Short mmCIF file of C-alpha atoms in Angstrom, two decimals:
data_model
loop_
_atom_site.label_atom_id
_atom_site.label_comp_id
_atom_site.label_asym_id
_atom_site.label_seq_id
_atom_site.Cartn_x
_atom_site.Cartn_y
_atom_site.Cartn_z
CA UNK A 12 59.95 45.60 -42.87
CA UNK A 13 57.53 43.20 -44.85
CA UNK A 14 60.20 40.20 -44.32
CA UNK A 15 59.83 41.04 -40.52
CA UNK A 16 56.49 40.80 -40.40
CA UNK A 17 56.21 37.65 -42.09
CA UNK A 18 58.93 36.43 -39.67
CA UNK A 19 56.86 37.46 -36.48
CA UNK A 20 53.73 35.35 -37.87
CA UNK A 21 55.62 32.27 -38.89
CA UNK A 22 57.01 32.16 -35.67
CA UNK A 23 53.13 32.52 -33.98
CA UNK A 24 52.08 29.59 -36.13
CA UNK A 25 55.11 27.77 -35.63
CA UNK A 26 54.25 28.41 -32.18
CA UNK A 27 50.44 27.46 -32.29
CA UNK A 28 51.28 24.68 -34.19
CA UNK A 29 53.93 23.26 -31.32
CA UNK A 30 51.48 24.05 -28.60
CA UNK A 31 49.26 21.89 -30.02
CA UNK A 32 51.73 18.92 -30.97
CA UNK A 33 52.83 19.36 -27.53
CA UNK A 34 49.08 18.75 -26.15
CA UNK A 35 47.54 16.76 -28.65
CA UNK A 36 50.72 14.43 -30.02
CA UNK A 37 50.48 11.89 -27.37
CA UNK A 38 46.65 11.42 -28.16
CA UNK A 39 47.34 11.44 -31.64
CA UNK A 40 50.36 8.88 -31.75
CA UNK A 41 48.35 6.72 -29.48
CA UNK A 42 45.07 6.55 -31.62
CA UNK A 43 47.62 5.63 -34.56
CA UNK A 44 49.48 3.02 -33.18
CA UNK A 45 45.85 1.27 -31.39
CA UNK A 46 44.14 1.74 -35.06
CA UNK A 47 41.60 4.12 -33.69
CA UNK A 48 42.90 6.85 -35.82
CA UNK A 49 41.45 10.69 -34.90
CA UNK A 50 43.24 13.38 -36.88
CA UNK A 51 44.93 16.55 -35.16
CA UNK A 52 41.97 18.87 -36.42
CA UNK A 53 39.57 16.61 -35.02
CA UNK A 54 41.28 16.88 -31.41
CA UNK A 55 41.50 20.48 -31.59
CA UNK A 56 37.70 20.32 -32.59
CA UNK A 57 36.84 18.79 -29.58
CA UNK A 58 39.01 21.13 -27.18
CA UNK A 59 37.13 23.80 -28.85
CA UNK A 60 33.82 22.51 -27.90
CA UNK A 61 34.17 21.83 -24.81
CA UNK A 62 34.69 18.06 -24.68
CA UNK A 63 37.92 16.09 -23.57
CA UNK A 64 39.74 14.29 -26.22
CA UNK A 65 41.72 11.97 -23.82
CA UNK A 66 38.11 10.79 -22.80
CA UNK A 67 37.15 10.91 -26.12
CA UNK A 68 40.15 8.73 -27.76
CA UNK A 69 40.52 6.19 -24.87
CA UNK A 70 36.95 5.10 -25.22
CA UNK A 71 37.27 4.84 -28.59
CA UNK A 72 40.54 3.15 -28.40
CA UNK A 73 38.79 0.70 -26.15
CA UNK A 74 35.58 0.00 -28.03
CA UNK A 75 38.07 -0.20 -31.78
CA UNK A 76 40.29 -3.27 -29.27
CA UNK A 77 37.17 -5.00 -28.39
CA UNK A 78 35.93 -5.07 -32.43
CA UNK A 79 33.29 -2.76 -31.77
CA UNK A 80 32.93 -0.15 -34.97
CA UNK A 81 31.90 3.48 -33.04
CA UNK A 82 32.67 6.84 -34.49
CA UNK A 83 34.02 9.94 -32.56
CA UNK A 84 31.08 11.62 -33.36
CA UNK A 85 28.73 9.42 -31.75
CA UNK A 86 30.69 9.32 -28.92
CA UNK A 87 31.25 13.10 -29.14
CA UNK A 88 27.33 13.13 -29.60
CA UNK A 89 26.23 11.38 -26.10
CA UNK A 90 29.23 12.90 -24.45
CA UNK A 91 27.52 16.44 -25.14
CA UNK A 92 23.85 14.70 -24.07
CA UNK A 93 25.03 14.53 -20.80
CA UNK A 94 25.80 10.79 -21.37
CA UNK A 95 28.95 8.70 -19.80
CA UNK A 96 30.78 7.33 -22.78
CA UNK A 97 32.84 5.34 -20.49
CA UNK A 98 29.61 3.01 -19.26
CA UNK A 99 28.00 3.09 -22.90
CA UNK A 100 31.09 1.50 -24.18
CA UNK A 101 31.91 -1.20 -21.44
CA UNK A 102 28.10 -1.90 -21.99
CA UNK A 103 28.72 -2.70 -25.52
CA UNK A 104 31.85 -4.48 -24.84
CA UNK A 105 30.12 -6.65 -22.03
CA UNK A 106 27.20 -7.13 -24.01
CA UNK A 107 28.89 -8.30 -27.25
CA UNK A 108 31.04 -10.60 -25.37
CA UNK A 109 27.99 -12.28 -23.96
CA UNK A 110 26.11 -12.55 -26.92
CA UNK A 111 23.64 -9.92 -26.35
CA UNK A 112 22.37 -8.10 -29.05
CA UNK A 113 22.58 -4.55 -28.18
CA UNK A 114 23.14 -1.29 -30.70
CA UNK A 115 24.72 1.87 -29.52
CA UNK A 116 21.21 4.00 -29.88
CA UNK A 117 19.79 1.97 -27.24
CA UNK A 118 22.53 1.61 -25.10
CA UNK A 119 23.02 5.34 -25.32
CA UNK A 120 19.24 5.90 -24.65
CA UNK A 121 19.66 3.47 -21.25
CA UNK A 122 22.44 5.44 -20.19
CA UNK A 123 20.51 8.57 -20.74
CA UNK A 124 17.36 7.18 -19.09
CA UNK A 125 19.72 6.30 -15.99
CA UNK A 126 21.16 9.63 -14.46
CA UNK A 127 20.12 10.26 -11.32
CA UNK A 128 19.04 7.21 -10.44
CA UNK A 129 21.90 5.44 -9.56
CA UNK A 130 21.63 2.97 -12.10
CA UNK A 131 23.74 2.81 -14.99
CA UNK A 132 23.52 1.20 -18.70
CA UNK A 133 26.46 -1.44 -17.91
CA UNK A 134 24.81 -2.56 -14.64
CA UNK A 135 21.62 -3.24 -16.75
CA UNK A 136 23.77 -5.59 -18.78
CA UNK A 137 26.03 -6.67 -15.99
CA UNK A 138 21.79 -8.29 -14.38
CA UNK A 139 21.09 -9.21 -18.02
CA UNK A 140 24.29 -11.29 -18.23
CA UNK A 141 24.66 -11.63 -14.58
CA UNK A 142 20.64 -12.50 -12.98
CA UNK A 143 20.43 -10.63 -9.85
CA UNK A 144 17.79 -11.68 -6.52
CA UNK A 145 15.44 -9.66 -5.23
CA UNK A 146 13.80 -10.24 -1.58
CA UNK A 147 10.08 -10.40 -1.75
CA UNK A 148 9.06 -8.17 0.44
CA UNK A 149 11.87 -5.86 0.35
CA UNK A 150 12.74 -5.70 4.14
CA UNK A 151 14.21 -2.61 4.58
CA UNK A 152 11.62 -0.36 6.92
CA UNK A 153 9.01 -2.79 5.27
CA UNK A 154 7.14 -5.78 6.48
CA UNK A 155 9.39 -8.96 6.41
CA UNK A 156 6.64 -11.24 5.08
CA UNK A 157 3.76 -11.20 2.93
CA UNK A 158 0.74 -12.24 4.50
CA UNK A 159 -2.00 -14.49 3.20
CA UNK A 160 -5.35 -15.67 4.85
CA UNK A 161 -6.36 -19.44 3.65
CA UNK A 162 -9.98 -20.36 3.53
CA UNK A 163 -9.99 -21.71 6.61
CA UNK A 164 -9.15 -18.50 8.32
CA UNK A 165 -5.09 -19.27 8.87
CA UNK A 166 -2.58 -16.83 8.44
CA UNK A 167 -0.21 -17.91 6.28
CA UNK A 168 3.36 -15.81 6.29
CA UNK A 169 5.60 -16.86 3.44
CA UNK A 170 9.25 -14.99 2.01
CA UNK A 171 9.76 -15.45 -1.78
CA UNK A 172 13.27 -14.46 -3.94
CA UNK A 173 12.68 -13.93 -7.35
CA UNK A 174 15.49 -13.69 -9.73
CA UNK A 175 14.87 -11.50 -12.57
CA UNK A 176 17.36 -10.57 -15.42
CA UNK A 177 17.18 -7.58 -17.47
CA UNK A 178 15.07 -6.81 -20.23
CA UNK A 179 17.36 -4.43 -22.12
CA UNK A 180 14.59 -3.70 -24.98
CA UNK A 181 11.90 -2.66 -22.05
CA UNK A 182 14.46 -0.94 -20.13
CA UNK A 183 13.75 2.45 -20.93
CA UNK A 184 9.91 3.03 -20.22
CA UNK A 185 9.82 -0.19 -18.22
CA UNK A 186 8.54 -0.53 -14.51
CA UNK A 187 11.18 -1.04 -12.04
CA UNK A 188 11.68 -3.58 -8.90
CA UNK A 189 9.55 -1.89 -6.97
CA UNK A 190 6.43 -3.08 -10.09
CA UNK A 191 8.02 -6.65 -9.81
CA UNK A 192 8.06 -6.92 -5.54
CA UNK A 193 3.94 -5.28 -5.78
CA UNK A 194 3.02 -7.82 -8.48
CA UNK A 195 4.55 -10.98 -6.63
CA UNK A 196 3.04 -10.21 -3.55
CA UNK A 197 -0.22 -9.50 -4.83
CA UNK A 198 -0.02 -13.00 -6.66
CA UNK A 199 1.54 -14.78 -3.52
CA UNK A 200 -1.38 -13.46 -1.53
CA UNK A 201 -3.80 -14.18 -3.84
CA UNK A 202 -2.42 -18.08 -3.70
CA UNK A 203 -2.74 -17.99 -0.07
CA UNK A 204 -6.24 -17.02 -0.39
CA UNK A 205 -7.24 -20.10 -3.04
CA UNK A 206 -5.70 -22.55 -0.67
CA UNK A 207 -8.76 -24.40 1.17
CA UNK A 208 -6.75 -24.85 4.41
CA UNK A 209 -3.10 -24.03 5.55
CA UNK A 210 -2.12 -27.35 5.37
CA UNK A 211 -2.37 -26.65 1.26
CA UNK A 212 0.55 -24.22 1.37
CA UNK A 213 2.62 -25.97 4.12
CA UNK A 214 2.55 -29.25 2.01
CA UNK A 215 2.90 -27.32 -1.72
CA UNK A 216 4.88 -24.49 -1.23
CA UNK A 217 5.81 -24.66 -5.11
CA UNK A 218 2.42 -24.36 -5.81
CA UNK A 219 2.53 -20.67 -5.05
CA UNK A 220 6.35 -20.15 -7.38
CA UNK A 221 4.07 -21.80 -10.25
CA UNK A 222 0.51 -20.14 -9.92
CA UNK A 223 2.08 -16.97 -9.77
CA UNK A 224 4.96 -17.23 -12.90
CA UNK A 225 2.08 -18.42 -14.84
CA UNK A 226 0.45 -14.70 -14.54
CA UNK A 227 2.87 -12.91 -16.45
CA UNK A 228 3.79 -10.79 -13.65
CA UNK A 229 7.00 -9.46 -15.90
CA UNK A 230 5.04 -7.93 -18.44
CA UNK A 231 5.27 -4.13 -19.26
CA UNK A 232 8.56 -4.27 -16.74
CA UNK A 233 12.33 -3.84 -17.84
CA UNK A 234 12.88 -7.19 -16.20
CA UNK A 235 12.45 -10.44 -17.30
CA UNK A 236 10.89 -13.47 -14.33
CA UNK A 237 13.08 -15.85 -14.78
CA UNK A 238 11.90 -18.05 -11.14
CA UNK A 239 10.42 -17.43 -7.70
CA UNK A 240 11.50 -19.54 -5.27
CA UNK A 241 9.40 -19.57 -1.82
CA UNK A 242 12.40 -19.39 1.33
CA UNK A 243 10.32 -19.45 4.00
CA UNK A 244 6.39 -20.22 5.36
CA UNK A 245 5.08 -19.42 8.71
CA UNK A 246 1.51 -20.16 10.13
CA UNK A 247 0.49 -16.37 11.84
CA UNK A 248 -3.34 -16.22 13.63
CA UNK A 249 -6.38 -17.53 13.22
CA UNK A 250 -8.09 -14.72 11.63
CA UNK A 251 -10.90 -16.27 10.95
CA UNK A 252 -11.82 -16.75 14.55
CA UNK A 253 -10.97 -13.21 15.84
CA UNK A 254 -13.12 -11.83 12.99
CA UNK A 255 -15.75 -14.56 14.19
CA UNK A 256 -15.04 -13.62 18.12
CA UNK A 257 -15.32 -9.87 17.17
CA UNK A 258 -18.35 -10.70 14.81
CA UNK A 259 -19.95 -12.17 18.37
CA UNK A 260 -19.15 -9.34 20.47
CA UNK A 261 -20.62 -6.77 18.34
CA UNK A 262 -24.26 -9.10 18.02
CA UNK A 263 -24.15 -9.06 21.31
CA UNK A 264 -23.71 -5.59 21.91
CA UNK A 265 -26.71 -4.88 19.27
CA UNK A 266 -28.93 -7.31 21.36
CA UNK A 267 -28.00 -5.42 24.48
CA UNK A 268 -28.86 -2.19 23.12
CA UNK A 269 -31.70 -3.52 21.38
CA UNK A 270 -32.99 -5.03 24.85
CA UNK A 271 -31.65 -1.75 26.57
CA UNK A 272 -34.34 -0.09 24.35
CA UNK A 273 -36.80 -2.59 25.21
CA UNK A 274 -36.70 -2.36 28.89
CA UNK A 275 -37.12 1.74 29.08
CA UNK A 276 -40.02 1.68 26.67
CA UNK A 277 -41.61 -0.68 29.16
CA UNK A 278 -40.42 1.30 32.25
CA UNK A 279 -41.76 3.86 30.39
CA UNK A 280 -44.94 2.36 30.43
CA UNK A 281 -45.29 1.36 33.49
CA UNK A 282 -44.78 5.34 34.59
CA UNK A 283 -47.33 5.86 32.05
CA UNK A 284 -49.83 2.98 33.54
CA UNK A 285 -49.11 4.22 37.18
CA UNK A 286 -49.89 7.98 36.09
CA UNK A 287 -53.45 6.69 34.47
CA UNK A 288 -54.22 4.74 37.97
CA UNK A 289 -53.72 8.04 39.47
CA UNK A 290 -55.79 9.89 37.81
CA UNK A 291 -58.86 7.55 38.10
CA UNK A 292 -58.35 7.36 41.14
CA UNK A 293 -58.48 10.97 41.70
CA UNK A 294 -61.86 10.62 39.54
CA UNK A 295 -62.93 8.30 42.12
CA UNK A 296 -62.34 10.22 45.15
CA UNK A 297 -64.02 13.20 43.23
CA UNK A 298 -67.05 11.07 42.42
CA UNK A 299 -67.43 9.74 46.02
CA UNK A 300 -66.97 13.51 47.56
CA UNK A 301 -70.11 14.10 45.41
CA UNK A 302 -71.89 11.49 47.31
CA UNK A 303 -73.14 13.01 50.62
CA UNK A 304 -74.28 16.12 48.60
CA UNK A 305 -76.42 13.76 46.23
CA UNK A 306 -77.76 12.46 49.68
CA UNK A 307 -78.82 15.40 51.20
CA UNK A 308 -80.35 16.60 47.49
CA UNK A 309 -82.23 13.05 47.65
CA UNK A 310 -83.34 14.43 51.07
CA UNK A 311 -84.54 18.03 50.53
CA UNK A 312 -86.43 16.33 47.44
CA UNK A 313 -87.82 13.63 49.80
CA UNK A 314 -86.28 10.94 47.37
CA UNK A 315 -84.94 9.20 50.89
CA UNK A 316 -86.35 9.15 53.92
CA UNK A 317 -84.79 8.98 57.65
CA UNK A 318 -84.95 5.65 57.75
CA UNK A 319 -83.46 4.87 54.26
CA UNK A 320 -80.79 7.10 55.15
CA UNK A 321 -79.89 5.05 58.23
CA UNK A 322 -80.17 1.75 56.80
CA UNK A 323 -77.43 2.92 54.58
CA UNK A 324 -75.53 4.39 57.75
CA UNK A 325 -75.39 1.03 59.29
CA UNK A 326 -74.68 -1.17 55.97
CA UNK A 327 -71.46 1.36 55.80
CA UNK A 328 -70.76 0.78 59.30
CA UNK A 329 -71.01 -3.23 58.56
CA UNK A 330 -69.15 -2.77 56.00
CA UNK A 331 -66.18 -0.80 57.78
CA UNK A 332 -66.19 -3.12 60.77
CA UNK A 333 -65.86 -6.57 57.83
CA UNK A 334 -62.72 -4.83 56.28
CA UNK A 335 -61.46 -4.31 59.86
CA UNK A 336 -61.54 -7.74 60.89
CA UNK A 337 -60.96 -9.17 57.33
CA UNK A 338 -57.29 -6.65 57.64
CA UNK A 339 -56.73 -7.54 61.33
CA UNK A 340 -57.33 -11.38 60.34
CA UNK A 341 -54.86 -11.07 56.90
CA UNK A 342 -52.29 -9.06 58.95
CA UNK A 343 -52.32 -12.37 61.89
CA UNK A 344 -51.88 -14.77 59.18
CA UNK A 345 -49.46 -13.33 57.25
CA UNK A 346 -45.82 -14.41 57.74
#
């Protein structure tokens, strides 16, 4: 019974032992022949954990070819970080054959600093090797120049390409294009604006590539400047005479309201003067009803007598009959 039972479990390991020939004996043979040599243990060890050992072995077959010395456990390592082995190493390998010094740490922390953005570690090696161009503005739903005002008052429109080439020790924590297109138009702008006339730009356009390289604008960026070349220069407005023109308009507006207040404070017045005329002459006609009772007081007292009072009948009646004629005689004169 004992001799069956021992039977029955050499046949399960026999089994277990074929199953995993059977899976893992390709790998295996292949990582011999290559020199990349992982054991059978070691390939079960990684089926167990969750990682694939074909992904594993080929990478490593592939960085071992191209002389590069990596370990299945670092690979196993970034592979469980969520990293793509597959990009790390053709990194490496593009990187080494270039001459670039780059370790495995930092190419593994690029690649890790790199998902979700579309960006990998081997395209930051491919610009590093490779210098890429970036339009200056970026024209896509943007402005297709960058616009300057000259001390004369010009626009001046100009299009710049930089080419930049990556910084791979800066790349993690480094700003990205969007830092380097800001900085350049900020310093083209700024050119623009030291330029005594447009005629400055038109005639130096290199000016501009070499006032702004010599700021640094690279610094604190995962990219390194290595030119800006200006493609294009327009001549936009005179803003200097609309901001004059407008300048104008709005004095003159002031002085209009200014003169608007003037006039109603005089109309006013003039309302005022007309209302005092009024009134004295309301005090006037009150004063000269007065008269005839101050008369026939000067009477009853016997201050004037008859004929006093008559006398001053008939120098009123002169008097009346002189403004007649003097009104009938300015009335036949008059146009």
């Amino acid at each position: 019974m004992i001799s069956w039972i021992l039977i029955v479990f050499l046949l399960i390991v026999l089994l277990i032992v074929a199953a995993i020939l059977f899976n893992f004996i390709g790998l295996w043979i292949k990582a011999m022949i290559t020199g990349a040599a992982v054991s059978l243990l070691n390939l079960v060890a990684m089926r167990l954990r969750g990682i694939p050992p074909s992904l594993i072995v080929n990478t490593r077959i592939t960085a071992v070819r191209s002389g590069l010395s990596i370990s299945t456990a670092q690979l196993e390592s970034h592979y469980l970080a969520g990293g793509n082995v597959e990009h790390v190493v053709r990194a490496l390998v593009a990187a080494d054959r270039a001459g670039i010094p780059l370790t495995f740490n930092r190419a593994c922390a690029i690649d890790l600093a790199t998902i979700g953005t579309g960006k990998s570690v081997f395209e930051a090696v491919r610009t590093s090797v490779n210098p890429k161009v970036i339009d200056c503005p970026f024209q896509v739903g943007g402005p297709t120049y960058i616009a300057g005002v000259a001390k004369d008052g010009i626009t001046v429109k100009a299009k710049a390409r930089v080419t930049v080439r990556t910084n791979l020790e800066r790349f993690v924590g480094g700003a990205t294009e969007e830092t380097i297109i800001a900085r350049v138009g900020e310093g083209i702008v700024t050119t623009i604006g030291m330029a005594n006339t447009y005629k400055e730009v038109l005639e130096h356009p290199d000016r501009i590539s070499k006032i702004v390289l010599q700021k640094g604008l690279d610094s604190g960026t995962a990219f390194e400047i290595l030119s800006i070349d200006i493609a294009e220069v327009i001549i936009g407005d005179n803003v200097g005479a609309k901001l004059q023109a407008e300048q104008a308009e709005a004095d003159k507006r002031v002085a209009q309201a200014k003169a608007e207040v003037r006039r109603a404070a005089a109309v006013a017045l003039e309302q005022e003067m007309k209302a005092k005329v009024e009134e004295m002459r309301a005090k006037v006609v009150e004063a000269e009803s007065q008269i005839p009772m101050a008369i026939s007081e000067a009477l009853r007292k016997g201050y004037l007598g008859v004929m006093d009072y008559y006398r001053l009948r008939n120098l009123q009646a002169d008097t009346q009959m002189r403004e007649s004629i003097s009104g009938e005689t300015s009335s036949t004169t008059s146009p």
